[in-house]
DNA sequence: ACCGTACTCCGTCTAGAGACCGAGGCCCGC
DNA sequence: GCGGGCCTCGGTCTCTAGACGGAGTACGGT
């Protein structure tokens, strides 16, 4: 896009009031034009698919935590179908893993919701050009998260079934309970657990449960 | 306050943009007048203390999660010093424990950030009269949280030593490792673990680890 | 046809977990 | 002094967890 055009924005956040706040923020900068809003990732994706190319936004302000489809997953899918779009991730919390996941998914920038209007506009202006604008704490989280990833990177070598078992372990269930819940024998559960321990390089189920909670793989964590 | 007066509001939230959104929400209803804003509980408390009684707000819209002092703690302290104020808790997440804590601290209502402007104004109008306005999911969370509290309310019947052991279990350590770290014998560790299981009404160390993470008793959780 | 991966199940075996019993030392309040 | 709570340690016992080896099925790619 040329420097004189208006930059078309899409806001994706499940909180009405956050969207309202963003709109007032963006009113300060006339070059940004909010042309669409969605309340979750899936809705955003559908809106993009159902719109003509010239109607699509240039930039998407995407919340990280949303129902239906979260920001990381939505970013991944949107970047696959519409790689020309720039996505800025917006979030309340600064979690190392999430920052890494967002950047890996294709987000240009990662902005905390504590930003002022000026800071946000600065970050968006950079993002339009594909330039990430990160505050010091975000970039620290990014490097910290990457370092953790490489040292204990056993994130996704897990089977679907193994992930199921892991989640149940993280709920505090015994092998017997897991076997009943999944309709398999205890022996099979033990096999899965052994494989999990081997892949994650841990020693017992308690450490698996701790890992799952630390990584945020379990809901009520 | 009489029905004709304007209702003076204070907004407490660490996110600039949420405050901006709330202001635009409240512009729809002229009887509400936002007279003050704070970005955390401590700041709100200080503002109240440094203001004359006639300058103080009638109603406070308080975010739950904030730096410095969170919404529950702030509510507790504000209600102690200014019991005539009504406080509406505002949050992104529906956690049973938090709802109970908020109500116990003295909040009139508990509102999710997903509300629309109309719903928020309705809730605030009720809160002014001291009437809690809860959506179905919030009241469900409240009753669920209260039930959990009574059934497994063994939050603080734990000994100092037991808490130490619990934290190490929540780190994924074995009895032997815990014994070495605390310089006691394995037998003693087993005693503490048994007492923990009895007091928390759980069945094994993995469930203890899960409990500790769920309750947020461990840092990297 | 062959190989690789995922999922399933079986038996055996060892070490740890946890229950249940008891006991001694310590400190504090009655 | 005496009781009670906390921390400590011991023994015995049962059961689960997990390791290890083997094996069958199914599905998909080469």
XYZ file of C-alpha atoms (C1' of nucleotides) in Angstrom:
502
model
C 0.000 0.000 0.000
C 1.198 3.533 -0.688
C 1.894 5.921 2.130
C -1.133 8.087 1.397
C -3.806 5.435 1.529
C -5.865 4.838 4.591
C -4.865 1.714 6.454
C -7.810 -0.608 6.836
C -7.954 -2.274 10.213
C -9.796 -5.260 11.623
C -10.244 -5.702 15.356
C -10.645 -9.197 16.786
C -11.459 -9.367 20.487
C -14.185 -11.067 22.465
C -14.605 -8.086 24.770
C -16.987 -5.478 23.463
C -15.506 -2.863 25.710
C -11.963 -3.514 24.576
C -13.083 -3.056 21.001
C -14.749 0.195 22.028
C -11.544 1.311 23.694
C -9.492 0.441 20.632
C -11.834 2.404 18.410
C -11.425 5.516 20.548
C -7.671 4.972 20.550
C -7.620 4.750 16.795
C -9.761 7.807 16.280
C -6.697 9.829 17.211
C -4.923 8.711 14.071
C -6.947 9.380 10.959
C -4.859 7.142 8.732
C -6.290 4.105 10.450
C -9.784 3.042 9.556
C -11.536 0.275 11.468
C -13.503 -1.523 8.786
C -14.381 -4.730 10.587
C -14.704 -6.343 13.999
C -14.938 -9.938 15.123
C -15.356 -11.469 18.540
C -13.202 -14.529 17.992
C -10.724 -16.073 15.608
C -13.187 -18.252 13.779
C -15.491 -15.344 13.070
C -12.560 -13.306 11.809
C -11.477 -16.089 9.488
C -14.986 -16.474 8.088
C -15.282 -12.744 7.520
C -12.020 -12.710 5.604
C -13.073 -15.649 3.461
C -16.414 -14.050 2.628
C -14.937 -10.735 1.583
C -13.534 -9.582 -1.730
C -9.785 -8.993 -1.788
C -10.178 -5.247 -2.051
C -12.462 -5.242 0.987
C -10.009 -6.993 3.214
C -8.112 -5.161 5.951
C -4.397 -4.487 5.741
C -3.835 -4.975 9.419
C -5.485 -7.097 12.088
C -5.402 -6.329 15.780
C -5.882 -9.745 17.329
C -6.572 -10.610 20.929
C -4.670 -13.606 22.233
C -7.265 -15.274 24.425
C -10.640 -15.820 22.875
C -13.347 -18.473 22.832
C -13.916 -20.664 19.764
C -10.514 -19.993 18.259
C -7.688 -18.205 20.041
C -5.390 -15.613 18.580
C -2.455 -17.911 17.890
C -4.486 -20.475 16.005
C -6.369 -17.768 14.115
C -3.115 -16.066 13.190
C -1.673 -19.320 11.910
C -4.683 -19.989 9.704
C -5.049 -16.445 8.488
C -1.384 -16.211 7.544
C -1.740 -19.423 5.588
C -4.654 -18.138 3.532
C -3.908 -14.431 3.497
C -0.151 -14.045 3.885
C -0.249 -10.430 2.771
C -2.059 -9.400 5.962
C -0.167 -8.048 8.945
C -1.287 -9.227 12.349
C -0.554 -7.539 15.659
C -1.188 -9.678 18.711
C -2.803 -7.986 21.651
C -2.844 -9.460 25.119
C -3.136 -8.862 28.815
C -0.459 -11.234 29.977
C 3.174 -11.556 29.147
C 3.772 -15.282 28.879
C 7.005 -16.394 27.297
C 5.472 -19.322 25.474
C 2.606 -17.309 24.074
C 4.915 -14.674 22.689
C 6.956 -17.310 20.914
C 3.828 -19.047 19.642
C 2.395 -15.773 18.351
C 5.541 -14.855 16.472
C 5.876 -18.366 15.089
C 2.263 -18.229 13.944
C 3.129 -15.156 11.939
C 2.266 -12.152 14.090
C 4.336 -9.071 13.320
C 4.142 -7.539 16.764
C 3.066 -8.442 20.247
C 1.514 -5.611 22.214
C 0.338 -5.543 25.821
C -3.071 -4.146 26.654
C -1.461 -1.750 29.072
C -0.201 0.387 26.197
C -1.262 3.962 25.748
C -2.956 5.153 22.589
C 0.262 6.697 21.311
C 2.248 3.529 21.851
C -0.367 1.430 20.123
C -0.475 3.701 17.109
C 3.307 3.649 16.944
C 3.293 -0.145 17.025
C 0.591 -0.329 14.361
C 2.415 2.129 12.119
C 5.456 -0.087 12.334
C 3.461 -3.241 11.752
C 2.000 -1.880 8.523
C 5.521 -1.810 7.148
C 6.186 -5.241 8.554
C 8.385 -3.887 11.287
C 7.891 -5.410 14.704
C 7.707 -2.853 17.486
C 8.302 -4.551 20.782
C 8.713 -3.070 24.207
C 11.661 -4.239 26.259
C 9.650 -6.679 28.373
C 8.090 -8.322 25.320
C 11.398 -8.864 23.581
C 12.824 -10.254 26.804
C 9.934 -12.686 27.016
C 10.543 -13.671 23.414
C 14.197 -14.527 23.933
C 13.461 -16.217 27.249
C 10.751 -18.284 25.628
C 12.996 -19.284 22.745
C 15.730 -20.360 25.107
C 13.311 -22.555 27.072
C 12.021 -24.008 23.839
C 15.449 -25.194 22.769
C 16.479 -26.584 26.148
C 13.346 -28.527 26.945
C 11.672 -28.347 23.586
C 9.682 -31.572 23.852
C 6.465 -29.735 23.037
C 4.920 -31.453 20.085
C 6.251 -34.898 19.447
C 3.181 -36.201 21.190
C 0.477 -38.370 19.717
C -3.182 -37.441 19.941
C -3.751 -40.297 22.344
C -0.738 -39.350 24.407
C -2.019 -35.818 24.725
C -5.353 -37.177 25.970
C -3.586 -39.276 28.571
C -1.409 -36.354 29.566
C -4.420 -34.136 30.160
C -6.042 -36.770 32.363
C -2.816 -37.181 34.319
C -2.810 -33.412 34.741
C -6.305 -33.766 36.222
C -4.873 -36.059 38.865
C -6.394 -39.284 37.530
C -4.835 -42.697 38.124
C -4.006 -45.196 35.399
C -7.138 -47.137 36.251
C -9.360 -44.082 36.005
C -7.753 -43.076 32.738
C -8.244 -46.591 31.368
C -11.943 -46.473 32.223
C -12.411 -43.000 30.811
C -10.714 -43.844 27.527
C -12.159 -47.386 27.361
C -8.754 -49.029 27.110
C -6.826 -51.358 29.401
C -4.532 -50.263 32.195
C -1.646 -51.819 30.313
C -2.240 -49.515 27.387
C -2.396 -46.515 29.644
C 0.917 -47.537 31.135
C 2.411 -47.760 27.674
C 1.244 -44.243 26.871
C 2.552 -42.967 30.176
C 5.921 -44.593 29.580
C 6.116 -43.047 26.145
C 5.160 -39.663 27.574
C 7.865 -39.926 30.226
C 10.420 -40.897 27.612
C 9.452 -38.134 25.168
C 9.276 -35.439 27.821
C 12.383 -36.741 29.554
C 10.685 -36.894 32.926
C 10.584 -39.488 35.676
C 7.027 -39.853 36.934
C 3.429 -38.834 36.342
C 3.578 -36.037 38.892
C 6.223 -34.283 36.836
C 4.028 -34.766 33.791
C 1.144 -33.115 35.614
C 3.386 -30.240 36.656
C 4.639 -29.841 33.092
C 1.122 -29.720 31.706
C 0.127 -27.045 34.174
C 3.273 -25.007 33.660
C 2.745 -25.051 29.909
C -0.869 -24.084 30.357
C -2.106 -27.224 28.598
C -4.894 -27.707 31.125
C -7.903 -25.483 31.558
C -8.346 -24.965 35.279
C -4.683 -24.201 35.791
C -28.637 9.183 46.810
C -31.846 10.467 45.317
C -32.993 9.243 41.955
C -32.339 12.532 40.211
C -28.687 12.938 41.126
C -25.945 11.945 38.804
C -24.184 8.791 39.870
C -20.495 9.428 40.297
C -18.336 6.585 39.015
C -14.743 5.573 39.474
C -13.036 3.213 37.044
C -10.148 1.067 38.254
C -8.373 -0.933 35.565
C -4.756 -1.240 34.534
C -5.622 -1.263 30.832
C -5.916 2.165 29.313
C -7.968 0.825 26.476
C -10.452 -0.894 28.733
C -10.988 2.359 30.570
C -11.495 4.049 27.223
C -14.041 1.419 26.269
C -15.883 1.794 29.549
C -16.065 5.544 29.113
C -17.672 5.169 25.707
C -20.047 2.593 27.142
C -21.074 4.949 29.897
C -21.573 7.886 27.585
C -24.781 6.189 26.510
C -26.263 6.683 29.952
C -26.133 10.319 31.089
C -26.899 9.542 34.700
C -23.456 8.023 35.127
C -20.532 10.380 35.437
C -16.992 9.070 35.418
C -15.217 11.329 37.894
C -12.057 9.346 38.509
C -9.828 6.639 37.121
C -7.079 4.557 38.637
C -4.816 1.926 37.168
C -4.611 -0.332 40.202
C -6.144 -0.954 43.601
C -3.524 0.901 45.591
C -3.885 4.010 43.475
C -7.667 3.855 43.858
C -7.380 3.551 47.616
C -5.017 6.507 47.810
C -7.312 8.628 45.664
C -10.250 7.860 47.918
C -8.265 8.718 51.042
C -7.109 12.025 49.598
C -10.561 13.150 48.551
C -13.258 14.925 50.511
C -16.365 12.831 51.246
C -18.500 14.835 48.822
C -15.961 14.281 46.066
C -15.985 10.529 46.380
C -17.688 8.305 43.832
C -20.850 6.391 44.613
C -19.876 3.413 42.557
C -16.576 1.805 41.627
C -16.016 -0.363 38.591
C -13.098 -2.497 39.630
C -10.987 -4.806 37.509
C -10.102 -8.099 39.129
C -6.558 -8.623 37.948
C -4.228 -5.704 38.393
C -0.624 -5.076 39.396
C 0.268 -3.604 42.782
C -3.065 -4.460 44.381
C -5.676 -6.670 42.803
C -9.402 -6.088 42.777
C -10.281 -8.430 45.617
C -7.755 -6.978 48.025
C -8.656 -3.427 47.006
C -12.352 -4.153 47.470
C -11.721 -5.558 50.905
C -9.772 -2.495 52.012
C -12.103 0.019 50.417
C -15.165 -1.566 51.978
C -13.470 -1.389 55.359
C -12.782 2.324 55.087
C -15.662 3.439 52.877
C -18.499 0.982 53.448
C -21.022 3.291 51.792
C -19.409 2.734 48.380
C -20.735 0.135 45.972
C -18.204 -1.884 44.071
C -18.803 -3.822 40.864
C -16.121 -6.345 39.992
C -15.132 -6.555 36.359
C -13.163 -9.426 34.922
C -12.240 -11.430 31.874
C -12.342 -14.867 33.435
C -15.019 -16.760 35.247
C -13.190 -18.494 38.056
C -15.273 -19.944 40.834
C -12.830 -19.022 43.559
C -12.467 -15.449 42.379
C -16.204 -14.880 42.287
C -16.545 -16.109 45.847
C -13.550 -14.025 46.962
C -14.966 -10.922 45.288
C -18.367 -11.284 46.909
C -16.797 -12.033 50.273
C -14.620 -8.944 49.928
C -17.784 -6.891 49.539
C -18.415 -6.502 45.836
C -22.060 -6.015 44.915
C -21.882 -7.523 41.466
C -19.509 -9.504 39.335
C -19.575 -8.655 35.653
C -17.715 -10.269 32.785
C -15.868 -8.105 30.299
C -17.832 -9.695 27.499
C -20.941 -7.725 28.435
C -22.536 -5.276 26.088
C -22.994 -1.635 26.987
C -26.656 -2.171 27.806
C -25.952 -5.089 30.116
C -23.246 -3.171 31.915
C -25.491 -0.172 32.467
C -28.218 -2.453 33.723
C -25.824 -4.067 36.177
C -24.539 -0.702 37.341
C -28.053 0.635 37.809
C -28.802 -2.308 40.029
C -25.539 -1.992 41.911
C -26.286 1.619 42.828
C -29.284 0.365 44.758
C -27.193 -2.402 46.263
C -28.855 -5.021 44.091
C -26.541 -7.611 42.598
C -27.193 -8.270 38.931
C -25.603 -11.531 37.935
C -25.799 -13.412 34.699
C -26.586 -17.103 34.893
C -22.997 -18.255 34.479
C -21.738 -15.952 37.200
C -24.306 -17.093 39.730
C -23.524 -20.694 38.821
C -19.848 -20.037 39.433
C -20.732 -18.464 42.762
C -22.692 -21.446 44.027
C -20.141 -23.870 42.627
C -17.340 -21.964 44.307
C -19.168 -21.904 47.626
C -19.814 -25.622 47.461
C -16.138 -26.342 46.779
C -15.189 -24.046 49.626
C -17.224 -26.032 52.140
C -16.371 -29.497 50.857
C -12.642 -29.166 50.303
C -12.099 -25.918 52.102
C -8.861 -27.229 53.630
C -6.945 -24.220 52.370
C -5.140 -23.263 55.515
C -5.167 -26.129 57.938
C -1.700 -26.918 56.736
C 1.462 -26.758 58.763
C 4.444 -24.725 57.660
C 6.370 -27.938 57.050
C 3.461 -29.460 55.158
C 3.292 -26.430 52.905
C 6.998 -26.798 52.176
C 6.513 -30.440 51.252
C 3.489 -29.578 49.154
C 5.416 -27.017 47.158
C 8.184 -29.521 46.459
C 5.616 -32.107 45.387
C 4.179 -29.456 43.095
C 7.656 -29.122 41.618
C 7.561 -32.792 40.736
C 10.072 -33.976 43.315
C 10.076 -37.497 44.751
C 10.018 -38.328 48.437
C 13.734 -39.009 48.345
C 14.507 -35.680 46.723
C 12.272 -33.858 49.179
C 13.977 -35.635 52.087
C 17.378 -34.532 50.850
C 16.277 -30.967 50.213
C 14.706 -30.601 53.648
C 17.398 -32.663 55.404
C 14.924 -35.123 56.902
C 14.334 -38.832 56.380
C 12.109 -40.328 53.728
C 9.853 -41.655 56.455
C 9.164 -38.162 57.691
C 8.403 -36.981 54.196
C 5.950 -39.842 53.843
C 4.279 -38.786 57.078
C 3.856 -35.249 55.803
C 2.560 -36.489 52.473
C 0.053 -38.747 54.216
C -1.130 -35.855 56.373
C -1.436 -33.663 53.303
C -3.494 -36.284 51.497
C -5.748 -36.679 54.524
C -6.231 -32.943 55.078
C -6.848 -32.178 51.411
C -8.969 -35.303 50.974
C -6.984 -36.476 47.981
C -5.552 -39.814 46.954
C -2.023 -39.343 45.657
C 0.802 -36.856 45.225
C -0.135 -36.083 41.648
C -3.491 -34.736 42.805
C -1.641 -32.673 45.398
C 0.547 -31.210 42.669
C -2.530 -30.446 40.575
C -4.238 -28.811 43.532
C -1.239 -26.609 44.246
C -1.119 -25.449 40.651
C -4.853 -24.892 40.423
C -4.811 -22.793 43.566
C -1.840 -20.866 42.266
C 0.342 -21.820 45.222
C 3.347 -22.374 43.003
C 5.186 -19.684 41.096
C 5.810 -21.079 37.637
C 2.245 -22.303 37.282
C 5.110 -56.278 -0.823
C 7.488 -53.701 2.579
C 8.347 -50.426 6.227
C 7.041 -46.928 9.642
C 3.904 -45.030 12.948
C 0.141 -45.142 16.043
C -2.727 -47.747 19.062
C -3.714 -51.689 21.381
C -2.689 -55.562 24.811
C -0.051 -59.126 27.516
C 3.287 -60.838 31.204
C 7.035 -60.071 34.552
C 9.554 -57.434 37.772
C 11.369 -53.717 40.878
C 11.146 -49.652 43.344
C 8.444 -46.299 45.118
C 4.143 -44.680 47.148
C 1.082 -44.611 50.739
C -1.618 -46.770 54.795
C -1.286 -48.159 59.357
C 0.935 -49.098 63.413
C 4.029 -47.069 67.012
C 7.274 -43.730 69.391
C 10.359 -39.858 71.116
C 11.542 -34.843 71.502
C 10.019 -30.098 71.439
C 7.332 -26.081 72.628
C 3.313 -23.833 74.363
C -0.753 -23.109 77.145
C -3.725 -24.656 80.836
C 2.909 -31.237 85.753
C 0.183 -32.525 81.949
C -2.085 -32.459 77.541
C -1.773 -31.254 72.821
C 0.102 -29.924 68.432
C 4.123 -30.267 65.463
C 8.189 -32.492 63.672
C 10.804 -36.336 63.627
C 11.777 -41.442 62.772
C 10.986 -46.429 62.685
C 8.693 -50.993 60.822
C 5.421 -53.583 58.057
C 2.355 -54.047 54.557
C -0.239 -53.486 50.152
C -0.743 -51.569 45.867
C 0.369 -48.726 42.150
C 3.648 -46.997 38.977
C 6.769 -47.616 35.674
C 10.481 -50.340 33.081
C 11.254 -53.971 29.881
C 10.324 -57.266 26.384
C 7.035 -59.154 23.143
C 3.153 -58.933 19.975
C -1.132 -58.012 17.197
C -3.879 -54.664 14.300
C -4.614 -50.828 11.246
C -3.327 -47.169 8.155
C -0.487 -44.882 4.890
C 3.569 -44.113 2.112
C 7.358 -46.192 -0.883
